[in-house]
PDB file of C-alpha atoms in Angstrom:
ATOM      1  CA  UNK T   1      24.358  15.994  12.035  1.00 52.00           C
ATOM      2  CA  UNK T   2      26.821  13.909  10.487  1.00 49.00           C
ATOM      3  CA  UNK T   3      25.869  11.489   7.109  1.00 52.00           C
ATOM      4  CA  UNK T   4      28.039   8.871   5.097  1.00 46.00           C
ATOM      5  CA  UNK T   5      27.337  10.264   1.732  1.00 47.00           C
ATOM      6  CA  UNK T   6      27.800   7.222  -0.757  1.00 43.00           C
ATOM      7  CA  UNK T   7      28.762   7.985  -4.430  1.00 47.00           C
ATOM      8  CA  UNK T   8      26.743   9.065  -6.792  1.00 43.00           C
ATOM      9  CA  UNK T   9      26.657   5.491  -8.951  1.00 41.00           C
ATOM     10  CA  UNK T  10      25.910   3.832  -5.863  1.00 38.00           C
ATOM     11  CA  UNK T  11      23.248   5.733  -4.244  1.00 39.00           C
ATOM     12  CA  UNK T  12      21.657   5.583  -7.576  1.00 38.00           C
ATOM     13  CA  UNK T  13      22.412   1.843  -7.291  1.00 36.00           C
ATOM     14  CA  UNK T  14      20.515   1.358  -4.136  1.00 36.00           C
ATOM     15  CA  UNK T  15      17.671   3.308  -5.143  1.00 38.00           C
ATOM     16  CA  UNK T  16      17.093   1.216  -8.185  1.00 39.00           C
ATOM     17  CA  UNK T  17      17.672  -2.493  -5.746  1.00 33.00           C
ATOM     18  CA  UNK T  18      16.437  -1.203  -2.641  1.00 42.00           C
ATOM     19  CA  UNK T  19      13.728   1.570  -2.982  1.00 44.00           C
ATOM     20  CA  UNK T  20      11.264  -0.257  -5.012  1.00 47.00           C
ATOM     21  CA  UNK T  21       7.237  -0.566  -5.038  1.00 47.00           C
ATOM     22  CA  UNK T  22       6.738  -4.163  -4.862  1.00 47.00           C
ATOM     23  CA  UNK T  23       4.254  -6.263  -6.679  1.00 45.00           C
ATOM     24  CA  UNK T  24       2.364  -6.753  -3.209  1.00 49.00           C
ATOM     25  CA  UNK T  25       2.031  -2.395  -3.266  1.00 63.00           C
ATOM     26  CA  UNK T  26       4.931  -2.362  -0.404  1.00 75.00           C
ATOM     27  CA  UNK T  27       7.256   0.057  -0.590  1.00 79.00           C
ATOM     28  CA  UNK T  28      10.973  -1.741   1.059  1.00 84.00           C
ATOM     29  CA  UNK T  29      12.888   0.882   2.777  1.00 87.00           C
ATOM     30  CA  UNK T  30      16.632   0.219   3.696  1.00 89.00           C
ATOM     31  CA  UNK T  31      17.740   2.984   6.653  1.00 91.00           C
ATOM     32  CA  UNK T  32      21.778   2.401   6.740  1.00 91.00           C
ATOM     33  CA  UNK T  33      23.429   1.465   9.806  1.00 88.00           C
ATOM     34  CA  UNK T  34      26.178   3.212   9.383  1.00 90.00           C
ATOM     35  CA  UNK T  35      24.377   6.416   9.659  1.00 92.00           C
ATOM     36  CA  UNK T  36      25.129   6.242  13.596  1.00 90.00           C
ATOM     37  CA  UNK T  37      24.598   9.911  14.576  1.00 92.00           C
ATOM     38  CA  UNK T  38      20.645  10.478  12.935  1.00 93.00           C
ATOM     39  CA  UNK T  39      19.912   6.939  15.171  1.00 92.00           C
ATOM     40  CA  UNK T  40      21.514   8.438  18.131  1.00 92.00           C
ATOM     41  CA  UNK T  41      19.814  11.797  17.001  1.00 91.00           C
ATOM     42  CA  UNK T  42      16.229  10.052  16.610  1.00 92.00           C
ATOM     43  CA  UNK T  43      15.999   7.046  18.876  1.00 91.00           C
ATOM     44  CA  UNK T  44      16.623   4.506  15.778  1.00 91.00           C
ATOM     45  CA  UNK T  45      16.933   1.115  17.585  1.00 88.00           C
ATOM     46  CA  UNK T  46      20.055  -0.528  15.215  1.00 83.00           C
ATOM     47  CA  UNK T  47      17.355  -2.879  14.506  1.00 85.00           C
ATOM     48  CA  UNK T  48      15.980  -0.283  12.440  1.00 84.00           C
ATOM     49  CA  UNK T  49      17.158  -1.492   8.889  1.00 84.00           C
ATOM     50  CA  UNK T  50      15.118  -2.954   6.246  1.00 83.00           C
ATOM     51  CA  UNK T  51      11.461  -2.297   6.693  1.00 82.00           C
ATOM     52  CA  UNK T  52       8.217  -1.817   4.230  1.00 83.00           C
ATOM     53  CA  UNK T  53       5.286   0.635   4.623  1.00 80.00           C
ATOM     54  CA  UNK T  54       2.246   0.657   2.373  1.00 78.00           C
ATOM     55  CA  UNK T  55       1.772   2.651  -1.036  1.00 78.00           C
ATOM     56  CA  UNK T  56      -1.023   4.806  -1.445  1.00 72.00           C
ATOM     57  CA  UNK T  57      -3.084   2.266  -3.390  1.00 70.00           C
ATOM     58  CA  UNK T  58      -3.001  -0.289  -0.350  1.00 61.00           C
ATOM     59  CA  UNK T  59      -3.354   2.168   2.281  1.00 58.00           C
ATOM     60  CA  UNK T  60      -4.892   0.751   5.498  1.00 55.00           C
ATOM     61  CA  UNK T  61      -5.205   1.316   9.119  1.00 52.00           C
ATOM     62  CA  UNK T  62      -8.276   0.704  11.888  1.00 55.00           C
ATOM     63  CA  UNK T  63      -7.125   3.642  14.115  1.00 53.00           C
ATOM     64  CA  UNK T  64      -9.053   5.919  13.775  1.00 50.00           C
ATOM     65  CA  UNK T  65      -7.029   9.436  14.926  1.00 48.00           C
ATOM     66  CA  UNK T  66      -4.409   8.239  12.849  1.00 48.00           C
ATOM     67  CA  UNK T  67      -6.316   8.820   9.625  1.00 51.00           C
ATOM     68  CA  UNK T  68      -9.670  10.738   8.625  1.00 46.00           C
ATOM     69  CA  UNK T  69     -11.711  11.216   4.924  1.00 41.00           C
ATOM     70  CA  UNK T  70     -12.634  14.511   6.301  1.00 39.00           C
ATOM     71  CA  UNK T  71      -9.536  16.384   7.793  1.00 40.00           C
ATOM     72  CA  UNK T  72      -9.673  18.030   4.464  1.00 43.00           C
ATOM     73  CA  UNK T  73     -12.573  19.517   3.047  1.00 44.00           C
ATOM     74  CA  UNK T  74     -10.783  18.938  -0.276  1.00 42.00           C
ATOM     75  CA  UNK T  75      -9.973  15.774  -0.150  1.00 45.00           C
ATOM     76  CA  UNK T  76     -11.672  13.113  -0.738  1.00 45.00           C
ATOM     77  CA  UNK T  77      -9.356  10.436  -0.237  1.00 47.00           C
ATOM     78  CA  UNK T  78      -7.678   8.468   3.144  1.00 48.00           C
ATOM     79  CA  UNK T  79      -5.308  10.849   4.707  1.00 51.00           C
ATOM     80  CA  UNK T  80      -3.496  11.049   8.364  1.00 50.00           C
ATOM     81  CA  UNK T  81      -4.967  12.916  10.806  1.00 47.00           C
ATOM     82  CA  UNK T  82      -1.565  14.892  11.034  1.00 50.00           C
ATOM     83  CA  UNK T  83      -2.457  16.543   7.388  1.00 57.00           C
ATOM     84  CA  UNK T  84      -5.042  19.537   7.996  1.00 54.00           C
ATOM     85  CA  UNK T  85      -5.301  23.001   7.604  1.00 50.00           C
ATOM     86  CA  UNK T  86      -2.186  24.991   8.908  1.00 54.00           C
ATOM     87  CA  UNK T  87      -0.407  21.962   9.947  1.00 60.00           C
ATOM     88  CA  UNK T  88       3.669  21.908   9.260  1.00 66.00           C
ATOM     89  CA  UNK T  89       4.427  20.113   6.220  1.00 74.00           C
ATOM     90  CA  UNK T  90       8.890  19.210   5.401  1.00 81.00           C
ATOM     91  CA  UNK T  91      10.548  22.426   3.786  1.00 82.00           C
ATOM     92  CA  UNK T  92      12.576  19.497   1.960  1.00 85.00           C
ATOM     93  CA  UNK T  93       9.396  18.752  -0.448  1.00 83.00           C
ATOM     94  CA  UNK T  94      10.697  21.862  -2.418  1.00 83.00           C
ATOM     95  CA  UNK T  95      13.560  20.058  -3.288  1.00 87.00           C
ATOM     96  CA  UNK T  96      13.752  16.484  -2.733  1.00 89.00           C
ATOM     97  CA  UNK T  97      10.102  16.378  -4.091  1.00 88.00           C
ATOM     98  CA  UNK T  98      10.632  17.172  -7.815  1.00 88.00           C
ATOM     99  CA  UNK T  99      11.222  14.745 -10.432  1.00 89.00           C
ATOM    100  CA  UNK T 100      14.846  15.987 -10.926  1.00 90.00           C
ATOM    101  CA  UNK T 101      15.592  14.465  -7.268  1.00 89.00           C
ATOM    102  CA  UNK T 102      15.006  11.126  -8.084  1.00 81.00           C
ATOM    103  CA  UNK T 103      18.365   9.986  -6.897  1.00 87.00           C
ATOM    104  CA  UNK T 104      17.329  10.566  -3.758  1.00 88.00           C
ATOM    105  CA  UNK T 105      16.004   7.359  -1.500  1.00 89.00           C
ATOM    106  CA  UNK T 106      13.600   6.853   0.951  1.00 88.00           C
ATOM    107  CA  UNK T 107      15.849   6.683   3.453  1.00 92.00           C
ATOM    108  CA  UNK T 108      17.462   9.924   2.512  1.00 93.00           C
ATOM    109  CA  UNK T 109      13.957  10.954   2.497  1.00 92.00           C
ATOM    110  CA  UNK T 110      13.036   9.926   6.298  1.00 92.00           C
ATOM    111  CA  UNK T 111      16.162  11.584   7.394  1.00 94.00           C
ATOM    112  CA  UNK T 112      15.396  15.131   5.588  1.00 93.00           C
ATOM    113  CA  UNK T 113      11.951  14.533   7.086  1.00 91.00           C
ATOM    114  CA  UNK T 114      12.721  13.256  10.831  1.00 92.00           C
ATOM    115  CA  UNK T 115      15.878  15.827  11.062  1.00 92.00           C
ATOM    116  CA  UNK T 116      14.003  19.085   9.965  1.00 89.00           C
ATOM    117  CA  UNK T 117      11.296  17.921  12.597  1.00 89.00           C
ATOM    118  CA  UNK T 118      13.952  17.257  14.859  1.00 90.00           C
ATOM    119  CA  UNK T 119      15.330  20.476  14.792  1.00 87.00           C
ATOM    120  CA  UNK T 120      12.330  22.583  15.040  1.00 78.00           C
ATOM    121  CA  UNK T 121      10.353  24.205  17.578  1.00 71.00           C
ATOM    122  CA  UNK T 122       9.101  21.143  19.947  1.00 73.00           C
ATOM    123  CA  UNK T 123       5.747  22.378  20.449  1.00 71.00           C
ATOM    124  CA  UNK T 124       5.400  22.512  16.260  1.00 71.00           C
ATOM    125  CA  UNK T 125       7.306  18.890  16.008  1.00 80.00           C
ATOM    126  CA  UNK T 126       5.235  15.797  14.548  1.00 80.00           C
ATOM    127  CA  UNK T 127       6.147  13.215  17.171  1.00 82.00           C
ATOM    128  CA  UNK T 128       5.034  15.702  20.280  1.00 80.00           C
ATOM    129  CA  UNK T 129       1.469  16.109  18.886  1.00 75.00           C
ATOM    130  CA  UNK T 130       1.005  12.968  17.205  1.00 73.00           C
ATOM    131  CA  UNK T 131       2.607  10.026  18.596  1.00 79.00           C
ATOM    132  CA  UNK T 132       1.997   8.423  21.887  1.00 79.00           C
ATOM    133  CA  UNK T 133       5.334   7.731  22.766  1.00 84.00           C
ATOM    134  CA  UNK T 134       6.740  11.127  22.067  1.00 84.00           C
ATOM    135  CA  UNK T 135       9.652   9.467  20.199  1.00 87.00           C
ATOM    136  CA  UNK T 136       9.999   9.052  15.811  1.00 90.00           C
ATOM    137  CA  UNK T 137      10.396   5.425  16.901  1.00 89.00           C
ATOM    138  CA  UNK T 138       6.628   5.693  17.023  1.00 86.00           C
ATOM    139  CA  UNK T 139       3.678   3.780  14.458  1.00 79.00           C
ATOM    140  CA  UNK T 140       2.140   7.468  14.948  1.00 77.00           C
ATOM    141  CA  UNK T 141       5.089   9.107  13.201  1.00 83.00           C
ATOM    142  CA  UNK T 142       5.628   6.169  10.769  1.00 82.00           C
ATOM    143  CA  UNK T 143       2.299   6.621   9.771  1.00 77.00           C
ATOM    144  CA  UNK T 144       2.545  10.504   9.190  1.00 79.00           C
ATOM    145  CA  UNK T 145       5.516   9.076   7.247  1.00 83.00           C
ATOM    146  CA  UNK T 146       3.408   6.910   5.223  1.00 79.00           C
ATOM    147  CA  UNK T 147       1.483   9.858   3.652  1.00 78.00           C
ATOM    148  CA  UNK T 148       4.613  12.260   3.286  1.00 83.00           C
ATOM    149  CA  UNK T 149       6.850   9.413   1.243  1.00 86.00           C
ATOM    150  CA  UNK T 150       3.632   8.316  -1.003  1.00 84.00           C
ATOM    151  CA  UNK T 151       2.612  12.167  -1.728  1.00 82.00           C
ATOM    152  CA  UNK T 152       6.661  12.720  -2.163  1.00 87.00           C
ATOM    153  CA  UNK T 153       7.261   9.948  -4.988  1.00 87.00           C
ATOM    154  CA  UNK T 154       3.699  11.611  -6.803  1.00 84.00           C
ATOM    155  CA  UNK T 155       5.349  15.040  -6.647  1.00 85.00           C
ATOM    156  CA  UNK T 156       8.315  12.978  -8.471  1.00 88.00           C
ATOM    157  CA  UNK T 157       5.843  11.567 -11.265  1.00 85.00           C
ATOM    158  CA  UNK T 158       6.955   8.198  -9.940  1.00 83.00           C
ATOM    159  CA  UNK T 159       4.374   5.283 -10.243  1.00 82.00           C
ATOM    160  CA  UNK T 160       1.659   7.822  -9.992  1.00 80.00           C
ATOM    161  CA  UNK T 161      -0.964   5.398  -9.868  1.00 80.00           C
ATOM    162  CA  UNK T 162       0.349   3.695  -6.353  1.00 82.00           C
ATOM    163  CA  UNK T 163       1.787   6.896  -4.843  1.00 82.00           C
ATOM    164  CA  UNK T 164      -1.009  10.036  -5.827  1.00 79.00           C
ATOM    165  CA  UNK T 165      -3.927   9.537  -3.588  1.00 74.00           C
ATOM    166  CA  UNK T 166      -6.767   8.626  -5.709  1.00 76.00           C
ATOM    167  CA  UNK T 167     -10.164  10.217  -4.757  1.00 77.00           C
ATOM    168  CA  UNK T 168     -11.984   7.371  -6.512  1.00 81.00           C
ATOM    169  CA  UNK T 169     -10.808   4.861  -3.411  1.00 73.00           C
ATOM    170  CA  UNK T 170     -12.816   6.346  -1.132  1.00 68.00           C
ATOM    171  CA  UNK T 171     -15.819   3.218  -0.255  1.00 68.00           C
ATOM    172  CA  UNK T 172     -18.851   4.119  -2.064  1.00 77.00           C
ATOM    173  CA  UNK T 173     -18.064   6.987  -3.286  1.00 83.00           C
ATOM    174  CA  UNK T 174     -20.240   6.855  -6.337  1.00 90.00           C
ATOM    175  CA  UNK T 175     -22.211   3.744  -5.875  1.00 89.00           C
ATOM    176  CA  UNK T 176     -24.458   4.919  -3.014  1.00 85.00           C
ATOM    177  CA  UNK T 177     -25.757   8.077  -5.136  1.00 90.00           C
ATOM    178  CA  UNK T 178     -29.443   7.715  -6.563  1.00 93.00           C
ATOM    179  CA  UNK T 179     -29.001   8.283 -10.439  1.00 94.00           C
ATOM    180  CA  UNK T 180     -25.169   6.833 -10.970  1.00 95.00           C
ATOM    181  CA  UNK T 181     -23.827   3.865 -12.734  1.00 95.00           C
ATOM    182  CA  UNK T 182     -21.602   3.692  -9.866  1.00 94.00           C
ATOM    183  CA  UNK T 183     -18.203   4.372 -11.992  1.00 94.00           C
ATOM    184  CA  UNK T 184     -15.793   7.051 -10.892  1.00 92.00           C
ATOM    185  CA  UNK T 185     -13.565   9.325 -12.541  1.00 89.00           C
ATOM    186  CA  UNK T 186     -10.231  11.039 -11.241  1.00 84.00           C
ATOM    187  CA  UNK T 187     -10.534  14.453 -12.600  1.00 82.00           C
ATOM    188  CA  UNK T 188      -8.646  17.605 -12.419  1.00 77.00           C
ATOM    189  CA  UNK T 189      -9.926  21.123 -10.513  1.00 75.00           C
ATOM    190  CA  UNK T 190      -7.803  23.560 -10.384  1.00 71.00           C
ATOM    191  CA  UNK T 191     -10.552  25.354  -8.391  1.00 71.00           C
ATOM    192  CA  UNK T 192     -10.121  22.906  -5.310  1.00 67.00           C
ATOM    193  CA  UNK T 193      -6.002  23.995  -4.846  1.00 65.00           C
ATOM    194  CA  UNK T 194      -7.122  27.492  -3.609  1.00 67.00           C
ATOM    195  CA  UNK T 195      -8.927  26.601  -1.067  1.00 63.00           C
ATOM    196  CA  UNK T 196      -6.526  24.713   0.976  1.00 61.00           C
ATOM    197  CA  UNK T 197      -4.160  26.421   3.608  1.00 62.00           C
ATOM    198  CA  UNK T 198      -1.159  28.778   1.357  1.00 65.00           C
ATOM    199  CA  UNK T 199       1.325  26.258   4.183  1.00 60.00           C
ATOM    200  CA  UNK T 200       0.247  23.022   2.306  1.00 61.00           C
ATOM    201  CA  UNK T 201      -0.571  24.663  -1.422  1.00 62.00           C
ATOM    202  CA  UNK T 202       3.174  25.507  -1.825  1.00 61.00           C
ATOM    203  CA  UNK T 203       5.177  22.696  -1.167  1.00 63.00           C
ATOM    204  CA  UNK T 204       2.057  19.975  -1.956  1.00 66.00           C
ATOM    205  CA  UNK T 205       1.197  21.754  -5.402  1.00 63.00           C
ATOM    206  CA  UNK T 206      -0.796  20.249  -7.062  1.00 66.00           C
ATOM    207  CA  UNK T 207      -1.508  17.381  -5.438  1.00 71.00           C
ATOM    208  CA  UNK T 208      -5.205  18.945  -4.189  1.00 67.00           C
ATOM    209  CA  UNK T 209      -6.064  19.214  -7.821  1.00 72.00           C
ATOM    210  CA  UNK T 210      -7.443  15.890  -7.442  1.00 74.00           C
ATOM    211  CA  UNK T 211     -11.342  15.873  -7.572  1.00 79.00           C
ATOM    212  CA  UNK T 212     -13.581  12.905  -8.872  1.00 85.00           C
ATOM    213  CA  UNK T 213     -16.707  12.757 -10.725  1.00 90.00           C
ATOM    214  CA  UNK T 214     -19.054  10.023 -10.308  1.00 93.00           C
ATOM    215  CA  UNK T 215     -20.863   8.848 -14.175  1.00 94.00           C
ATOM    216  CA  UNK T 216     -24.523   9.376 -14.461  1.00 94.00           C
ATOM    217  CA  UNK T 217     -27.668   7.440 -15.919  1.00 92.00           C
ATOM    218  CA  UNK T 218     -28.790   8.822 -19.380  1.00 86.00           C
ATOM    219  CA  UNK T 219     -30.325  12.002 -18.643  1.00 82.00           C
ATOM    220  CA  UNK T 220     -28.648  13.150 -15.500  1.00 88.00           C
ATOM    221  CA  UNK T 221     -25.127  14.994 -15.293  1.00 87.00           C
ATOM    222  CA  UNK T 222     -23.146  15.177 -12.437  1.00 91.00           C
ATOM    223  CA  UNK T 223     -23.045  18.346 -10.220  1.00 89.00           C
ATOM    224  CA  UNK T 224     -19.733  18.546  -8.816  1.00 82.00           C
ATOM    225  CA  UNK T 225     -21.062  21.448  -5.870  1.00 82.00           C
ATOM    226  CA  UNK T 226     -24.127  19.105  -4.522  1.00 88.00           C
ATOM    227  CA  UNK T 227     -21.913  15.767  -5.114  1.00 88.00           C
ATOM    228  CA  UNK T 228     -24.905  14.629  -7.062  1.00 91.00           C
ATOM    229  CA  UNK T 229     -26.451  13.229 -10.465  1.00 94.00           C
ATOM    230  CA  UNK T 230     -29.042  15.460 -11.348  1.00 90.00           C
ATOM    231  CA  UNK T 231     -31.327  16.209 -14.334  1.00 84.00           C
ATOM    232  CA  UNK T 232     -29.536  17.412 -17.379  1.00 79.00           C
ATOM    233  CA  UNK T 233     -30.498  20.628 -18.030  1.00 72.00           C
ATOM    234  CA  UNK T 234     -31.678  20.903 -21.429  1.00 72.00           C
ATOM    235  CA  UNK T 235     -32.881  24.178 -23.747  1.00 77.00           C
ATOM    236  CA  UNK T 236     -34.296  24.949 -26.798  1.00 80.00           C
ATOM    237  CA  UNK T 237     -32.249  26.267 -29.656  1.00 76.00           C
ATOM    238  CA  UNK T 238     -32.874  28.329 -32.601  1.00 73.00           C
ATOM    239  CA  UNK T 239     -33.255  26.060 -34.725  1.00 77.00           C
ATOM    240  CA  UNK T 240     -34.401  23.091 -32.909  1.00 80.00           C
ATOM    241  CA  UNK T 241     -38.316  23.557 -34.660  1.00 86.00           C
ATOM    242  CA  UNK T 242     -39.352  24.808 -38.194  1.00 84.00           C
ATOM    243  CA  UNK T 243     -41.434  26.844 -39.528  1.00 86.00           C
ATOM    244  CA  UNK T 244     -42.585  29.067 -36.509  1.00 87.00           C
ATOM    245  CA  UNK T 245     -42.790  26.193 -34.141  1.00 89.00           C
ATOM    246  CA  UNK T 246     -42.225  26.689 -30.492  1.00 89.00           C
ATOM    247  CA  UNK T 247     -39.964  24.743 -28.939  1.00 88.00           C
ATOM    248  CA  UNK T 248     -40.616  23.210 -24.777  1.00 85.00           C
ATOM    249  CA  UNK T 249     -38.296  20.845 -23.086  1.00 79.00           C
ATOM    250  CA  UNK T 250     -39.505  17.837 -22.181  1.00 77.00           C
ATOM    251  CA  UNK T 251     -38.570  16.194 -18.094  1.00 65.00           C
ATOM    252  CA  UNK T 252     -36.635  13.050 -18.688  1.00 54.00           C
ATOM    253  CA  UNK T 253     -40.006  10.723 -17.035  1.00 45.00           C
ATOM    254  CA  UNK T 254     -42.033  12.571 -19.594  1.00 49.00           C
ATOM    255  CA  UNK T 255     -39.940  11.969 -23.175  1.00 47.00           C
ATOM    256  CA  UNK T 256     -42.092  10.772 -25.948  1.00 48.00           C
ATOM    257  CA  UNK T 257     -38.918   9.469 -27.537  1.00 49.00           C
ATOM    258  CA  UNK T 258     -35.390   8.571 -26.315  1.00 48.00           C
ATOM    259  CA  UNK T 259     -33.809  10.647 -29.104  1.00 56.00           C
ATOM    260  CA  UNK T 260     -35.875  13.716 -28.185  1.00 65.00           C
ATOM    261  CA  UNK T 261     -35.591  15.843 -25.214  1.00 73.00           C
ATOM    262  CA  UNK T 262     -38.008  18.727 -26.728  1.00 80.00           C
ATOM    263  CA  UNK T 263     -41.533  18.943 -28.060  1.00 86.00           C
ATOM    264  CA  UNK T 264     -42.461  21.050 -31.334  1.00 89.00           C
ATOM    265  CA  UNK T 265     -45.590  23.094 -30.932  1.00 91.00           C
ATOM    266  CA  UNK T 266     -46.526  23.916 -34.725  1.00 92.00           C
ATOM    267  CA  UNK T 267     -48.277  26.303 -36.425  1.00 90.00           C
ATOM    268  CA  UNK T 268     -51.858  24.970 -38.337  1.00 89.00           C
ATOM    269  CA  UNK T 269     -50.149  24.870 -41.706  1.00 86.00           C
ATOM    270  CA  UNK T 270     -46.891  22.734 -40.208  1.00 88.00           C
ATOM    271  CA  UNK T 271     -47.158  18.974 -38.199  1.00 89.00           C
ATOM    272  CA  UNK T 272     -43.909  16.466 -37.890  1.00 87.00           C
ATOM    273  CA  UNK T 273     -41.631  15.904 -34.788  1.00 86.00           C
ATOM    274  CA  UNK T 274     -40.034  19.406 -35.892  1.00 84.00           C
ATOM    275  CA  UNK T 275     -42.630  21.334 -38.177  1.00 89.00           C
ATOM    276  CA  UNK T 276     -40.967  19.750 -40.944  1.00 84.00           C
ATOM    277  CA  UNK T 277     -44.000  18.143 -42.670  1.00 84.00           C
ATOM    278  CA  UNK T 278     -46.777  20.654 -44.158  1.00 81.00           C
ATOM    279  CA  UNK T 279     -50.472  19.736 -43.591  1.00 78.00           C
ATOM    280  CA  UNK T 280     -51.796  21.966 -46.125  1.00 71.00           C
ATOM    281  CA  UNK T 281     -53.594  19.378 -48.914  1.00 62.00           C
ATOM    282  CA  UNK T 282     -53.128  21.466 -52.585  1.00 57.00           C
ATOM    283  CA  UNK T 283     -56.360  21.264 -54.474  1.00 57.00           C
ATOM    284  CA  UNK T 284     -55.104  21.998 -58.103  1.00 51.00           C
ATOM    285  CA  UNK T 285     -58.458  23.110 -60.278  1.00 53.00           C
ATOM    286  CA  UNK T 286     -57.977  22.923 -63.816  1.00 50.00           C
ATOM    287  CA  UNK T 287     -60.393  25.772 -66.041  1.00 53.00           C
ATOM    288  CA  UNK T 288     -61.103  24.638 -69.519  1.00 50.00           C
ATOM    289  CA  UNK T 289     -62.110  27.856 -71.414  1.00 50.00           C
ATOM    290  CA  UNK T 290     -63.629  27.712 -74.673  1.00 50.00           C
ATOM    291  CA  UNK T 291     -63.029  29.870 -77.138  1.00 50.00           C
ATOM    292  CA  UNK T 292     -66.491  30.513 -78.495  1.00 49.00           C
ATOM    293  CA  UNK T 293     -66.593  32.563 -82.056  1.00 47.00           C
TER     294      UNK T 293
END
């Protein structure tokens, strides 16, 4: 399938003017119109030139089978329907998705993309089982095309925070669960990249590292298993009480003080907060002997 290649300088010049995140979250895409066989090839109308789709950060769409939050037990961001479990994903992420391709556009990205689906088995390809047309000319595959160009530029470490999906954008994610000041975290879990499909885990890495954790009220942690904030779980110490006391942890409704999540049981001779204090009164007697001749 036959490609102008441009020179180095000025591919590298076009990515810098043309294949930009705007200040809007846009990204403008410029497919060239000289590249006459990949339109004939994919049903690119000529009209097909300078176009924007939406970064990660701004991504929005009211069809529902085009996206779902829970095609991926995983993830827990806004993802096209297209990406689930066992579903093709571009051999070209392996190497136009590494930082050291950054030369590389988005259009040279859509045609790596559209011509490895293109060339595939039809009953496997993107545009048969997605699209309604049955045609990449499609806002089906443009969509699918949203997702793979976003996740692509993350892979890059380019403008990470518009391209990586962010599992803190989900609505409510944190807010609508008793016990949390409603703030979310992006965290890492290494844990979470196992359990995804070995098809997506090697070319998407370690973008399904992303987890979140929501922040808790004093006295409550957040349980990453039960997605909830629940009662810090607090034990004694050696340590915690002198002097032979015994040591019980106190519920969180039940704290005699903020600063102490334990009670002191002490012995008769010790009293204090921690057993520190003796109650023992000293009663010094003073003998005056005399020394009788």
């Amino acid at each position: 399938m036959a490609r102008l290649h441009l020179p180095l300088y000025v591919t590298l010049i076009v990515a810098v003017i043309l294949v930009i995140c705007l200040a809007d979250t846009r990204i403008k895409i410029n497919y060239p119109s000289h590249w006459y066989q990949s339109r004939t090839d994919f049903g690119f109308p000529f009209h097909f030139k300078s176009f924007y789709m939406p970064c990660f950060n701004d991504w929005k769409t009211s069809s529902p089978t085009l996206k779902s939050w829970q095609y991926l037990s995983t993830a827990n961001y806004e993802i096209p329907r297209y990406v689930k479990e066992g579903h093709w994903i571009p051999n070209s992420f392996k190497s136009y998705c590494v930082p050291e391709a950054g030369s590389k556009t988005y259009a040279d990205l859509i045609w790596a993309f559209t011509n490895e689906d293109y060339s595939k088995d039809t009953q496997d390809s993107i545009r048969q089982q997605f699209t309604l047309t049955g045609k990449y000319y499609d806002q089906g595959y443009f969509t699918i095309l949203y997702f793979l160009l976003n996740v692509c530029q993350c892979l890059r470490k380019r403008y990470t925070d518009r391209h990586c999906p962010n599992p803190c954008w989900r609505p409510n994610v944190c807010t609508g669960i008793p016990y949390s000041t409603g703030v979310c975290h992006v965290i890492r879990n290494t844990e979470m990249r196992t359990q995804i499909h070995h098809r997506l885990r090697s070319k998407l890495r370690d973008i399904y590292e992303l987890d979140y954790q929501c922040e808790c009220e004093s006295g409550y942690q957040f349980n990453r298993t039960q997605r909830q904030c629940v009662r810090r779980a607090i034990e004694c110490h050696t340590g915690d009480c002198y002097n032979g006391g015994i040591c019980e942890v106190l519920h969180v409704y039940n704290k005699a003080s903020r600063d102490m999540s334990y009670k002191c049981h002490c012995p008769p001779a010790w009293q204090g907060p921690m057993c520190e204090v003796s109650s023992i009164v000293w009663c010094y007697v003073c003998h005056i002997w005399l020394n009788r001749s």
